[in-house]
């Protein structure tokens, strides 16, 4: 892999969306993840004199794709990598090579590659992007960390709603992400951390890691700072949606609904239904 200096920057959009900008500072180039709004992307490219080389799309919801037409209009040579879906007609490179269960390696920049991971649940075609080859190149606080851009599948201390997929699909998708290296930096698409932690504390009131994360996140938001990225290690400790096969969560769920002998799929389904009503 050719070496460079890579930096990830959060661009805010709408009320709580994050558009992630991956920058190659050596070559003044950039890729953007889920541009629901073109304006913050174009403004940042202009201010920092960056050339946009490509767009990564995780799924078809409007707040992740609505900025694409304007970006293509302004920058017609931009590549668009994403899942195959009728609402994303601008895709030039299929994230999954039309094979929904296959992980693909995709090249961005010169010599820097990422892996696309199918994670159905929130939507049927949802994909996540995993960058492992940035270990010696990141210059921000996540130096030497792999990176995960997970759209609306995994959130900090939570997970996405099930608009199209089944609880079984989402649980299997989350297990894929949970199995990534512990130091993977998790770049979610929304700032939902505080509300997710409120639910996590309700479900697991004795979990000290959740209490600690809630205090940290509250301070960050009070200072106008993002709670992201999280890490896979942290999510394993504080995210109840990654614990459906853990005794701690199973006991907590059974206390809530008085049903015993649930398997992990049933536990996850119950947990997601409870969060929807929380």
PDB file of N, CA and C in Angstrom, residues 181-278:
ATOM      1  N   UNK A 181     -12.010  -6.073  14.792  1.00  0.00           N
ATOM      2  CA  UNK A 181     -10.988  -5.802  15.818  1.00  0.00           C
ATOM      3  C   UNK A 181     -11.464  -4.802  16.860  1.00  0.00           C
ATOM      4  N   UNK A 182     -11.059  -5.023  18.112  1.00  0.00           N
ATOM      5  CA  UNK A 182     -11.524  -4.203  19.230  1.00  0.00           C
ATOM      6  C   UNK A 182     -11.239  -2.717  19.052  1.00  0.00           C
ATOM      7  N   UNK A 183     -10.109  -2.390  18.416  1.00  0.00           N
ATOM      8  CA  UNK A 183      -9.732  -0.982  18.287  1.00  0.00           C
ATOM      9  C   UNK A 183     -10.329  -0.308  17.062  1.00  0.00           C
ATOM     10  N   UNK A 184     -11.256  -0.970  16.381  1.00  0.00           N
ATOM     11  CA  UNK A 184     -11.898  -0.357  15.222  1.00  0.00           C
ATOM     12  C   UNK A 184     -12.690   0.875  15.636  1.00  0.00           C
ATOM     13  N   UNK A 185     -12.420   1.996  14.985  1.00  0.00           N
ATOM     14  CA  UNK A 185     -13.179   3.223  15.232  1.00  0.00           C
ATOM     15  C   UNK A 185     -14.509   3.138  14.503  1.00  0.00           C
ATOM     16  N   UNK A 186     -15.596   3.378  15.232  1.00  0.00           N
ATOM     17  CA  UNK A 186     -16.951   3.209  14.702  1.00  0.00           C
ATOM     18  C   UNK A 186     -17.539   4.566  14.340  1.00  0.00           C
ATOM     19  N   UNK A 187     -17.743   4.781  13.038  1.00  0.00           N
ATOM     20  CA  UNK A 187     -18.310   6.027  12.529  1.00  0.00           C
ATOM     21  C   UNK A 187     -19.756   5.784  12.110  1.00  0.00           C
ATOM     22  N   UNK A 188     -20.684   6.094  13.001  1.00  0.00           N
ATOM     23  CA  UNK A 188     -22.115   5.939  12.720  1.00  0.00           C
ATOM     24  C   UNK A 188     -22.624   7.172  11.968  1.00  0.00           C
ATOM     25  N   UNK A 189     -23.843   7.082  11.467  1.00  0.00           N
ATOM     26  CA  UNK A 189     -24.381   8.165  10.638  1.00  0.00           C
ATOM     27  C   UNK A 189     -25.239   9.157  11.409  1.00  0.00           C
ATOM     28  N   UNK A 190     -25.480   8.915  12.703  1.00  0.00           N
ATOM     29  CA  UNK A 190     -26.331   9.822  13.471  1.00  0.00           C
ATOM     30  C   UNK A 190     -25.785  10.033  14.880  1.00  0.00           C
ATOM     31  N   UNK A 191     -26.084  11.177  15.442  1.00  0.00           N
ATOM     32  CA  UNK A 191     -25.746  11.493  16.826  1.00  0.00           C
ATOM     33  C   UNK A 191     -26.923  11.095  17.718  1.00  0.00           C
ATOM     34  N   UNK A 192     -26.973   9.804  18.032  1.00  0.00           N
ATOM     35  CA  UNK A 192     -28.045   9.249  18.848  1.00  0.00           C
ATOM     36  C   UNK A 192     -27.550   8.747  20.206  1.00  0.00           C
ATOM     37  N   UNK A 193     -26.318   9.047  20.542  1.00  0.00           N
ATOM     38  CA  UNK A 193     -25.684   8.382  21.676  1.00  0.00           C
ATOM     39  C   UNK A 193     -26.426   8.596  22.995  1.00  0.00           C
ATOM     40  N   UNK A 194     -26.795   9.823  23.317  1.00  0.00           N
ATOM     41  CA  UNK A 194     -27.416  10.084  24.616  1.00  0.00           C
ATOM     42  C   UNK A 194     -28.756   9.379  24.763  1.00  0.00           C
ATOM     43  N   UNK A 195     -29.583   9.438  23.729  1.00  0.00           N
ATOM     44  CA  UNK A 195     -30.884   8.757  23.825  1.00  0.00           C
ATOM     45  C   UNK A 195     -30.705   7.242  23.877  1.00  0.00           C
ATOM     46  N   UNK A 196     -29.729   6.732  23.152  1.00  0.00           N
ATOM     47  CA  UNK A 196     -29.459   5.290  23.228  1.00  0.00           C
ATOM     48  C   UNK A 196     -28.972   4.879  24.614  1.00  0.00           C
ATOM     49  N   UNK A 197     -28.171   5.717  25.232  1.00  0.00           N
ATOM     50  CA  UNK A 197     -27.668   5.409  26.568  1.00  0.00           C
ATOM     51  C   UNK A 197     -28.773   5.485  27.620  1.00  0.00           C
ATOM     52  N   UNK A 198     -29.747   6.359  27.415  1.00  0.00           N
ATOM     53  CA  UNK A 198     -30.892   6.388  28.331  1.00  0.00           C
ATOM     54  C   UNK A 198     -31.585   5.031  28.346  1.00  0.00           C
ATOM     55  N   UNK A 199     -31.762   4.461  27.160  1.00  0.00           N
ATOM     56  CA  UNK A 199     -32.397   3.146  27.068  1.00  0.00           C
ATOM     57  C   UNK A 199     -31.483   2.067  27.640  1.00  0.00           C
ATOM     58  N   UNK A 200     -30.199   2.151  27.332  1.00  0.00           N
ATOM     59  CA  UNK A 200     -29.254   1.150  27.840  1.00  0.00           C
ATOM     60  C   UNK A 200     -29.241   1.126  29.361  1.00  0.00           C
ATOM     61  N   UNK A 201     -29.295   2.304  29.991  1.00  0.00           N
ATOM     62  CA  UNK A 201     -29.326   2.367  31.459  1.00  0.00           C
ATOM     63  C   UNK A 201     -30.633   1.810  32.017  1.00  0.00           C
ATOM     64  N   UNK A 202     -31.720   2.001  31.278  1.00  0.00           N
ATOM     65  CA  UNK A 202     -33.005   1.448  31.692  1.00  0.00           C
ATOM     66  C   UNK A 202     -32.967  -0.081  31.676  1.00  0.00           C
ATOM     67  N   UNK A 203     -32.371  -0.645  30.637  1.00  0.00           N
ATOM     68  CA  UNK A 203     -32.312  -2.102  30.500  1.00  0.00           C
ATOM     69  C   UNK A 203     -31.287  -2.714  31.436  1.00  0.00           C
ATOM     70  N   UNK A 204     -30.128  -2.067  31.560  1.00  0.00           N
ATOM     71  CA  UNK A 204     -29.024  -2.615  32.365  1.00  0.00           C
ATOM     72  C   UNK A 204     -28.582  -1.575  33.400  1.00  0.00           C
ATOM     73  N   UNK A 205     -29.406  -1.323  34.397  1.00  0.00           N
ATOM     74  CA  UNK A 205     -29.129  -0.238  35.346  1.00  0.00           C
ATOM     75  C   UNK A 205     -27.880  -0.442  36.200  1.00  0.00           C
ATOM     76  N   UNK A 206     -27.389  -1.662  36.300  1.00  0.00           N
ATOM     77  CA  UNK A 206     -26.205  -1.927  37.125  1.00  0.00           C
ATOM     78  C   UNK A 206     -24.906  -1.950  36.319  1.00  0.00           C
ATOM     79  N   UNK A 207     -24.993  -1.761  35.015  1.00  0.00           N
ATOM     80  CA  UNK A 207     -23.815  -1.827  34.160  1.00  0.00           C
ATOM     81  C   UNK A 207     -22.978  -0.555  34.319  1.00  0.00           C
ATOM     82  N   UNK A 208     -21.815  -0.674  34.928  1.00  0.00           N
ATOM     83  CA  UNK A 208     -20.977   0.488  35.225  1.00  0.00           C
ATOM     84  C   UNK A 208     -20.400   1.112  33.964  1.00  0.00           C
ATOM     85  N   UNK A 209     -20.088   0.307  32.969  1.00  0.00           N
ATOM     86  CA  UNK A 209     -19.533   0.854  31.723  1.00  0.00           C
ATOM     87  C   UNK A 209     -20.534   1.777  31.037  1.00  0.00           C
ATOM     88  N   UNK A 210     -21.819   1.416  31.095  1.00  0.00           N
ATOM     89  CA  UNK A 210     -22.856   2.263  30.509  1.00  0.00           C
ATOM     90  C   UNK A 210     -22.944   3.589  31.274  1.00  0.00           C
ATOM     91  N   UNK A 211     -22.880   3.543  32.590  1.00  0.00           N
ATOM     92  CA  UNK A 211     -22.931   4.768  33.393  1.00  0.00           C
ATOM     93  C   UNK A 211     -21.757   5.688  33.073  1.00  0.00           C
ATOM     94  N   UNK A 212     -20.580   5.089  32.951  1.00  0.00           N
ATOM     95  CA  UNK A 212     -19.381   5.885  32.647  1.00  0.00           C
ATOM     96  C   UNK A 212     -19.471   6.517  31.266  1.00  0.00           C
ATOM     97  N   UNK A 213     -19.906   5.736  30.292  1.00  0.00           N
ATOM     98  CA  UNK A 213     -20.055   6.261  28.926  1.00  0.00           C
ATOM     99  C   UNK A 213     -21.097   7.377  28.892  1.00  0.00           C
ATOM    100  N   UNK A 214     -22.166   7.247  29.662  1.00  0.00           N
ATOM    101  CA  UNK A 214     -23.211   8.274  29.687  1.00  0.00           C
ATOM    102  C   UNK A 214     -22.657   9.595  30.227  1.00  0.00           C
ATOM    103  N   UNK A 215     -21.839   9.530  31.267  1.00  0.00           N
ATOM    104  CA  UNK A 215     -21.239  10.750  31.814  1.00  0.00           C
ATOM    105  C   UNK A 215     -20.316  11.405  30.788  1.00  0.00           C
ATOM    106  N   UNK A 216     -19.505  10.590  30.127  1.00  0.00           N
ATOM    107  CA  UNK A 216     -18.577  11.122  29.124  1.00  0.00           C
ATOM    108  C   UNK A 216     -19.332  11.746  27.962  1.00  0.00           C
ATOM    109  N   UNK A 217     -20.356  11.048  27.482  1.00  0.00           N
ATOM    110  CA  UNK A 217     -21.115  11.538  26.336  1.00  0.00           C
ATOM    111  C   UNK A 217     -21.874  12.817  26.672  1.00  0.00           C
ATOM    112  N   UNK A 218     -22.397  12.899  27.871  1.00  0.00           N
ATOM    113  CA  UNK A 218     -23.113  14.103  28.299  1.00  0.00           C
ATOM    114  C   UNK A 218     -22.190  15.315  28.306  1.00  0.00           C
ATOM    115  N   UNK A 219     -20.973  15.140  28.799  1.00  0.00           N
ATOM    116  CA  UNK A 219     -20.002  16.235  28.801  1.00  0.00           C
ATOM    117  C   UNK A 219     -19.641  16.662  27.387  1.00  0.00           C
ATOM    118  N   UNK A 220     -19.459  15.687  26.500  1.00  0.00           N
ATOM    119  CA  UNK A 220     -19.112  16.015  25.119  1.00  0.00           C
ATOM    120  C   UNK A 220     -20.219  16.826  24.449  1.00  0.00           C
ATOM    121  N   UNK A 221     -21.463  16.384  24.601  1.00  0.00           N
ATOM    122  CA  UNK A 221     -22.577  17.086  23.958  1.00  0.00           C
ATOM    123  C   UNK A 221     -22.794  18.459  24.575  1.00  0.00           C
ATOM    124  N   UNK A 222     -22.572  18.593  25.885  1.00  0.00           N
ATOM    125  CA  UNK A 222     -22.713  19.892  26.544  1.00  0.00           C
ATOM    126  C   UNK A 222     -21.688  20.898  26.035  1.00  0.00           C
ATOM    127  N   UNK A 223     -20.563  20.375  25.542  1.00  0.00           N
ATOM    128  CA  UNK A 223     -19.510  21.231  24.976  1.00  0.00           C
ATOM    129  C   UNK A 223     -19.646  21.403  23.471  1.00  0.00           C
ATOM    130  N   UNK A 224     -20.728  20.855  22.916  1.00  0.00           N
ATOM    131  CA  UNK A 224     -20.955  20.966  21.481  1.00  0.00           C
ATOM    132  C   UNK A 224     -20.107  20.025  20.654  1.00  0.00           C
ATOM    133  N   UNK A 225     -19.585  18.967  21.282  1.00  0.00           N
ATOM    134  CA  UNK A 225     -18.708  18.025  20.594  1.00  0.00           C
ATOM    135  C   UNK A 225     -19.448  16.737  20.263  1.00  0.00           C
ATOM    136  N   UNK A 226     -18.944  16.031  19.258  1.00  0.00           N
ATOM    137  CA  UNK A 226     -19.517  14.748  18.862  1.00  0.00           C
ATOM    138  C   UNK A 226     -19.122  13.658  19.846  1.00  0.00           C
ATOM    139  N   UNK A 227     -19.992  12.675  20.005  1.00  0.00           N
ATOM    140  CA  UNK A 227     -19.667  11.499  20.814  1.00  0.00           C
ATOM    141  C   UNK A 227     -18.977  10.422  19.983  1.00  0.00           C
ATOM    142  N   UNK A 228     -18.773  10.699  18.704  1.00  0.00           N
ATOM    143  CA  UNK A 228     -18.200   9.727  17.779  1.00  0.00           C
ATOM    144  C   UNK A 228     -16.810  10.144  17.341  1.00  0.00           C
ATOM    145  N   UNK A 229     -15.987   9.192  16.910  1.00  0.00           N
ATOM    146  CA  UNK A 229     -16.286   7.773  16.808  1.00  0.00           C
ATOM    147  C   UNK A 229     -16.227   7.064  18.147  1.00  0.00           C
ATOM    148  N   UNK A 230     -17.000   5.997  18.225  1.00  0.00           N
ATOM    149  CA  UNK A 230     -16.877   5.035  19.311  1.00  0.00           C
ATOM    150  C   UNK A 230     -15.850   3.995  18.871  1.00  0.00           C
ATOM    151  N   UNK A 231     -15.751   2.909  19.602  1.00  0.00           N
ATOM    152  CA  UNK A 231     -14.920   1.792  19.169  1.00  0.00           C
ATOM    153  C   UNK A 231     -15.703   0.493  19.343  1.00  0.00           C
ATOM    154  N   UNK A 232     -15.285  -0.529  18.642  1.00  0.00           N
ATOM    155  CA  UNK A 232     -15.922  -1.832  18.807  1.00  0.00           C
ATOM    156  C   UNK A 232     -15.770  -2.320  20.245  1.00  0.00           C
ATOM    157  N   UNK A 233     -14.611  -2.093  20.842  1.00  0.00           N
ATOM    158  CA  UNK A 233     -14.398  -2.480  22.236  1.00  0.00           C
ATOM    159  C   UNK A 233     -15.428  -1.814  23.144  1.00  0.00           C
ATOM    160  N   UNK A 234     -15.616  -0.519  22.969  1.00  0.00           N
ATOM    161  CA  UNK A 234     -16.572   0.197  23.799  1.00  0.00           C
ATOM    162  C   UNK A 234     -17.997  -0.284  23.570  1.00  0.00           C
ATOM    163  N   UNK A 235     -18.348  -0.519  22.307  1.00  0.00           N
ATOM    164  CA  UNK A 235     -19.703  -0.974  22.005  1.00  0.00           C
ATOM    165  C   UNK A 235     -19.991  -2.344  22.604  1.00  0.00           C
ATOM    166  N   UNK A 236     -19.013  -3.207  22.637  1.00  0.00           N
ATOM    167  CA  UNK A 236     -19.215  -4.515  23.270  1.00  0.00           C
ATOM    168  C   UNK A 236     -19.561  -4.367  24.752  1.00  0.00           C
ATOM    169  N   UNK A 237     -19.082  -3.292  25.373  1.00  0.00           N
ATOM    170  CA  UNK A 237     -19.304  -3.071  26.797  1.00  0.00           C
ATOM    171  C   UNK A 237     -20.614  -2.370  27.111  1.00  0.00           C
ATOM    172  N   UNK A 238     -21.052  -1.460  26.227  1.00  0.00           N
ATOM    173  CA  UNK A 238     -22.171  -0.575  26.585  1.00  0.00           C
ATOM    174  C   UNK A 238     -23.395  -0.724  25.693  1.00  0.00           C
ATOM    175  N   UNK A 239     -23.289  -1.444  24.592  1.00  0.00           N
ATOM    176  CA  UNK A 239     -24.389  -1.505  23.634  1.00  0.00           C
ATOM    177  C   UNK A 239     -25.229  -2.761  23.865  1.00  0.00           C
ATOM    178  N   UNK A 240     -26.438  -2.620  24.419  1.00  0.00           N
ATOM    179  CA  UNK A 240     -27.238  -3.821  24.690  1.00  0.00           C
ATOM    180  C   UNK A 240     -27.606  -4.598  23.440  1.00  0.00           C
ATOM    181  N   UNK A 241     -27.614  -3.935  22.282  1.00  0.00           N
ATOM    182  CA  UNK A 241     -27.976  -4.627  21.048  1.00  0.00           C
ATOM    183  C   UNK A 241     -26.867  -5.546  20.545  1.00  0.00           C
ATOM    184  N   UNK A 242     -25.708  -5.485  21.171  1.00  0.00           N
ATOM    185  CA  UNK A 242     -24.634  -6.430  20.869  1.00  0.00           C
ATOM    186  C   UNK A 242     -24.548  -7.540  21.912  1.00  0.00           C
ATOM    187  N   UNK A 243     -25.542  -7.591  22.817  1.00  0.00           N
ATOM    188  CA  UNK A 243     -25.473  -8.519  23.946  1.00  0.00           C
ATOM    189  C   UNK A 243     -26.601  -9.548  23.966  1.00  0.00           C
ATOM    190  N   UNK A 244     -27.272  -9.748  22.855  1.00  0.00           N
ATOM    191  CA  UNK A 244     -28.441 -10.639  22.864  1.00  0.00           C
ATOM    192  C   UNK A 244     -28.094 -12.083  23.203  1.00  0.00           C
ATOM    193  N   UNK A 245     -26.830 -12.441  23.099  1.00  0.00           N
ATOM    194  CA  UNK A 245     -26.403 -13.792  23.463  1.00  0.00           C
ATOM    195  C   UNK A 245     -25.667 -13.811  24.805  1.00  0.00           C
ATOM    196  N   UNK A 246     -25.799 -12.726  25.572  1.00  0.00           N
ATOM    197  CA  UNK A 246     -25.121 -12.622  26.862  1.00  0.00           C
ATOM    198  C   UNK A 246     -26.122 -12.787  28.007  1.00  0.00           C
ATOM    199  N   UNK A 247     -25.678 -13.472  29.052  1.00  0.00           N
ATOM    200  CA  UNK A 247     -26.558 -13.761  30.180  1.00  0.00           C
ATOM    201  C   UNK A 247     -27.062 -12.486  30.852  1.00  0.00           C
ATOM    202  N   UNK A 248     -26.211 -11.470  30.934  1.00  0.00           N
ATOM    203  CA  UNK A 248     -26.610 -10.210  31.569  1.00  0.00           C
ATOM    204  C   UNK A 248     -27.869  -9.634  30.920  1.00  0.00           C
ATOM    205  N   UNK A 249     -27.892  -9.610  29.596  1.00  0.00           N
ATOM    206  CA  UNK A 249     -29.046  -9.048  28.905  1.00  0.00           C
ATOM    207  C   UNK A 249     -30.238 -10.000  28.951  1.00  0.00           C
ATOM    208  N   UNK A 250     -29.979 -11.282  28.793  1.00  0.00           N
ATOM    209  CA  UNK A 250     -31.072 -12.250  28.840  1.00  0.00           C
ATOM    210  C   UNK A 250     -31.825 -12.158  30.162  1.00  0.00           C
ATOM    211  N   UNK A 251     -31.095 -12.056  31.265  1.00  0.00           N
ATOM    212  CA  UNK A 251     -31.738 -11.929  32.570  1.00  0.00           C
ATOM    213  C   UNK A 251     -32.535 -10.639  32.671  1.00  0.00           C
ATOM    214  N   UNK A 252     -31.989  -9.558  32.117  1.00  0.00           N
ATOM    215  CA  UNK A 252     -32.679  -8.277  32.174  1.00  0.00           C
ATOM    216  C   UNK A 252     -33.973  -8.299  31.371  1.00  0.00           C
ATOM    217  N   UNK A 253     -33.935  -8.899  30.195  1.00  0.00           N
ATOM    218  CA  UNK A 253     -35.131  -8.979  29.348  1.00  0.00           C
ATOM    219  C   UNK A 253     -36.199  -9.847  30.009  1.00  0.00           C
ATOM    220  N   UNK A 254     -35.782 -10.942  30.589  1.00  0.00           N
ATOM    221  CA  UNK A 254     -36.753 -11.833  31.242  1.00  0.00           C
ATOM    222  C   UNK A 254     -37.410 -11.158  32.444  1.00  0.00           C
ATOM    223  N   UNK A 255     -36.694 -10.273  33.117  1.00  0.00           N
ATOM    224  CA  UNK A 255     -37.296  -9.510  34.207  1.00  0.00           C
ATOM    225  C   UNK A 255     -38.360  -8.554  33.678  1.00  0.00           C
ATOM    226  N   UNK A 256     -38.150  -8.060  32.457  1.00  0.00           N
ATOM    227  CA  UNK A 256     -39.080  -7.101  31.874  1.00  0.00           C
ATOM    228  C   UNK A 256     -40.371  -7.756  31.413  1.00  0.00           C
ATOM    229  N   UNK A 257     -40.268  -8.924  30.751  1.00  0.00           N
ATOM    230  CA  UNK A 257     -41.481  -9.509  30.156  1.00  0.00           C
ATOM    231  C   UNK A 257     -41.900 -10.857  30.763  1.00  0.00           C
ATOM    232  N   UNK A 258     -41.157 -11.297  31.792  1.00  0.00           N
ATOM    233  CA  UNK A 258     -41.523 -12.534  32.501  1.00  0.00           C
ATOM    234  C   UNK A 258     -41.588 -13.762  31.591  1.00  0.00           C
ATOM    235  N   UNK A 259     -40.808 -13.771  30.533  1.00  0.00           N
ATOM    236  CA  UNK A 259     -40.742 -14.915  29.629  1.00  0.00           C
ATOM    237  C   UNK A 259     -39.357 -15.535  29.745  1.00  0.00           C
ATOM    238  N   UNK A 260     -39.293 -16.818  29.975  1.00  0.00           N
ATOM    239  CA  UNK A 260     -38.002 -17.482  30.156  1.00  0.00           C
ATOM    240  C   UNK A 260     -37.657 -18.314  28.918  1.00  0.00           C
ATOM    241  N   UNK A 261     -36.420 -18.767  28.885  1.00  0.00           N
ATOM    242  CA  UNK A 261     -35.944 -19.674  27.838  1.00  0.00           C
ATOM    243  C   UNK A 261     -36.004 -19.076  26.437  1.00  0.00           C
ATOM    244  N   UNK A 262     -35.768 -17.785  26.330  1.00  0.00           N
ATOM    245  CA  UNK A 262     -35.696 -17.171  25.005  1.00  0.00           C
ATOM    246  C   UNK A 262     -34.321 -17.405  24.407  1.00  0.00           C
ATOM    247  N   UNK A 263     -34.267 -17.632  23.081  1.00  0.00           N
ATOM    248  CA  UNK A 263     -32.969 -17.712  22.418  1.00  0.00           C
ATOM    249  C   UNK A 263     -32.511 -16.307  22.047  1.00  0.00           C
ATOM    250  N   UNK A 264     -31.308 -16.190  21.485  1.00  0.00           N
ATOM    251  CA  UNK A 264     -30.733 -14.872  21.216  1.00  0.00           C
ATOM    252  C   UNK A 264     -31.548 -14.074  20.208  1.00  0.00           C
ATOM    253  N   UNK A 265     -32.181 -14.751  19.229  1.00  0.00           N
ATOM    254  CA  UNK A 265     -33.014 -14.035  18.266  1.00  0.00           C
ATOM    255  C   UNK A 265     -34.237 -13.433  18.954  1.00  0.00           C
ATOM    256  N   UNK A 266     -34.834 -14.193  19.846  1.00  0.00           N
ATOM    257  CA  UNK A 266     -36.012 -13.699  20.561  1.00  0.00           C
ATOM    258  C   UNK A 266     -35.641 -12.568  21.514  1.00  0.00           C
ATOM    259  N   UNK A 267     -34.481 -12.712  22.144  1.00  0.00           N
ATOM    260  CA  UNK A 267     -34.002 -11.646  23.029  1.00  0.00           C
ATOM    261  C   UNK A 267     -33.809 -10.358  22.235  1.00  0.00           C
ATOM    262  N   UNK A 268     -33.159 -10.468  21.082  1.00  0.00           N
ATOM    263  CA  UNK A 268     -32.916  -9.277  20.267  1.00  0.00           C
ATOM    264  C   UNK A 268     -34.233  -8.670  19.794  1.00  0.00           C
ATOM    265  N   UNK A 269     -35.151  -9.503  19.341  1.00  0.00           N
ATOM    266  CA  UNK A 269     -36.453  -9.014  18.863  1.00  0.00           C
ATOM    267  C   UNK A 269     -37.191  -8.266  19.971  1.00  0.00           C
ATOM    268  N   UNK A 270     -37.181  -8.822  21.165  1.00  0.00           N
ATOM    269  CA  UNK A 270     -37.842  -8.172  22.297  1.00  0.00           C
ATOM    270  C   UNK A 270     -37.178  -6.838  22.629  1.00  0.00           C
ATOM    271  N   UNK A 271     -35.839  -6.835  22.617  1.00  0.00           N
ATOM    272  CA  UNK A 271     -35.094  -5.620  22.930  1.00  0.00           C
ATOM    273  C   UNK A 271     -35.396  -4.511  21.926  1.00  0.00           C
ATOM    274  N   UNK A 272     -35.411  -4.866  20.641  1.00  0.00           N
ATOM    275  CA  UNK A 272     -35.685  -3.870  19.609  1.00  0.00           C
ATOM    276  C   UNK A 272     -37.108  -3.330  19.737  1.00  0.00           C
ATOM    277  N   UNK A 273     -38.052  -4.183  20.030  1.00  0.00           N
ATOM    278  CA  UNK A 273     -39.444  -3.748  20.219  1.00  0.00           C
ATOM    279  C   UNK A 273     -39.561  -2.814  21.420  1.00  0.00           C
ATOM    280  N   UNK A 274     -38.817  -3.104  22.489  1.00  0.00           N
ATOM    281  CA  UNK A 274     -38.837  -2.242  23.669  1.00  0.00           C
ATOM    282  C   UNK A 274     -38.248  -0.870  23.363  1.00  0.00           C
ATOM    283  N   UNK A 275     -37.173  -0.850  22.589  1.00  0.00           N
ATOM    284  CA  UNK A 275     -36.558   0.440  22.236  1.00  0.00           C
ATOM    285  C   UNK A 275     -37.494   1.263  21.362  1.00  0.00           C
ATOM    286  N   UNK A 276     -38.232   0.606  20.462  1.00  0.00           N
ATOM    287  CA  UNK A 276     -39.167   1.319  19.592  1.00  0.00           C
ATOM    288  C   UNK A 276     -40.242   2.042  20.393  1.00  0.00           C
ATOM    289  N   UNK A 277     -40.573   1.526  21.572  1.00  0.00           N
ATOM    290  CA  UNK A 277     -41.641   2.111  22.399  1.00  0.00           C
ATOM    291  C   UNK A 277     -41.087   2.971  23.528  1.00  0.00           C
ATOM    292  N   UNK A 278     -39.771   3.019  23.663  1.00  0.00           N
ATOM    293  CA  UNK A 278     -39.148   3.687  24.812  1.00  0.00           C
ATOM    294  C   UNK A 278     -39.321   5.211  24.732  1.00  0.00           C
TER     295      UNK A 278
END
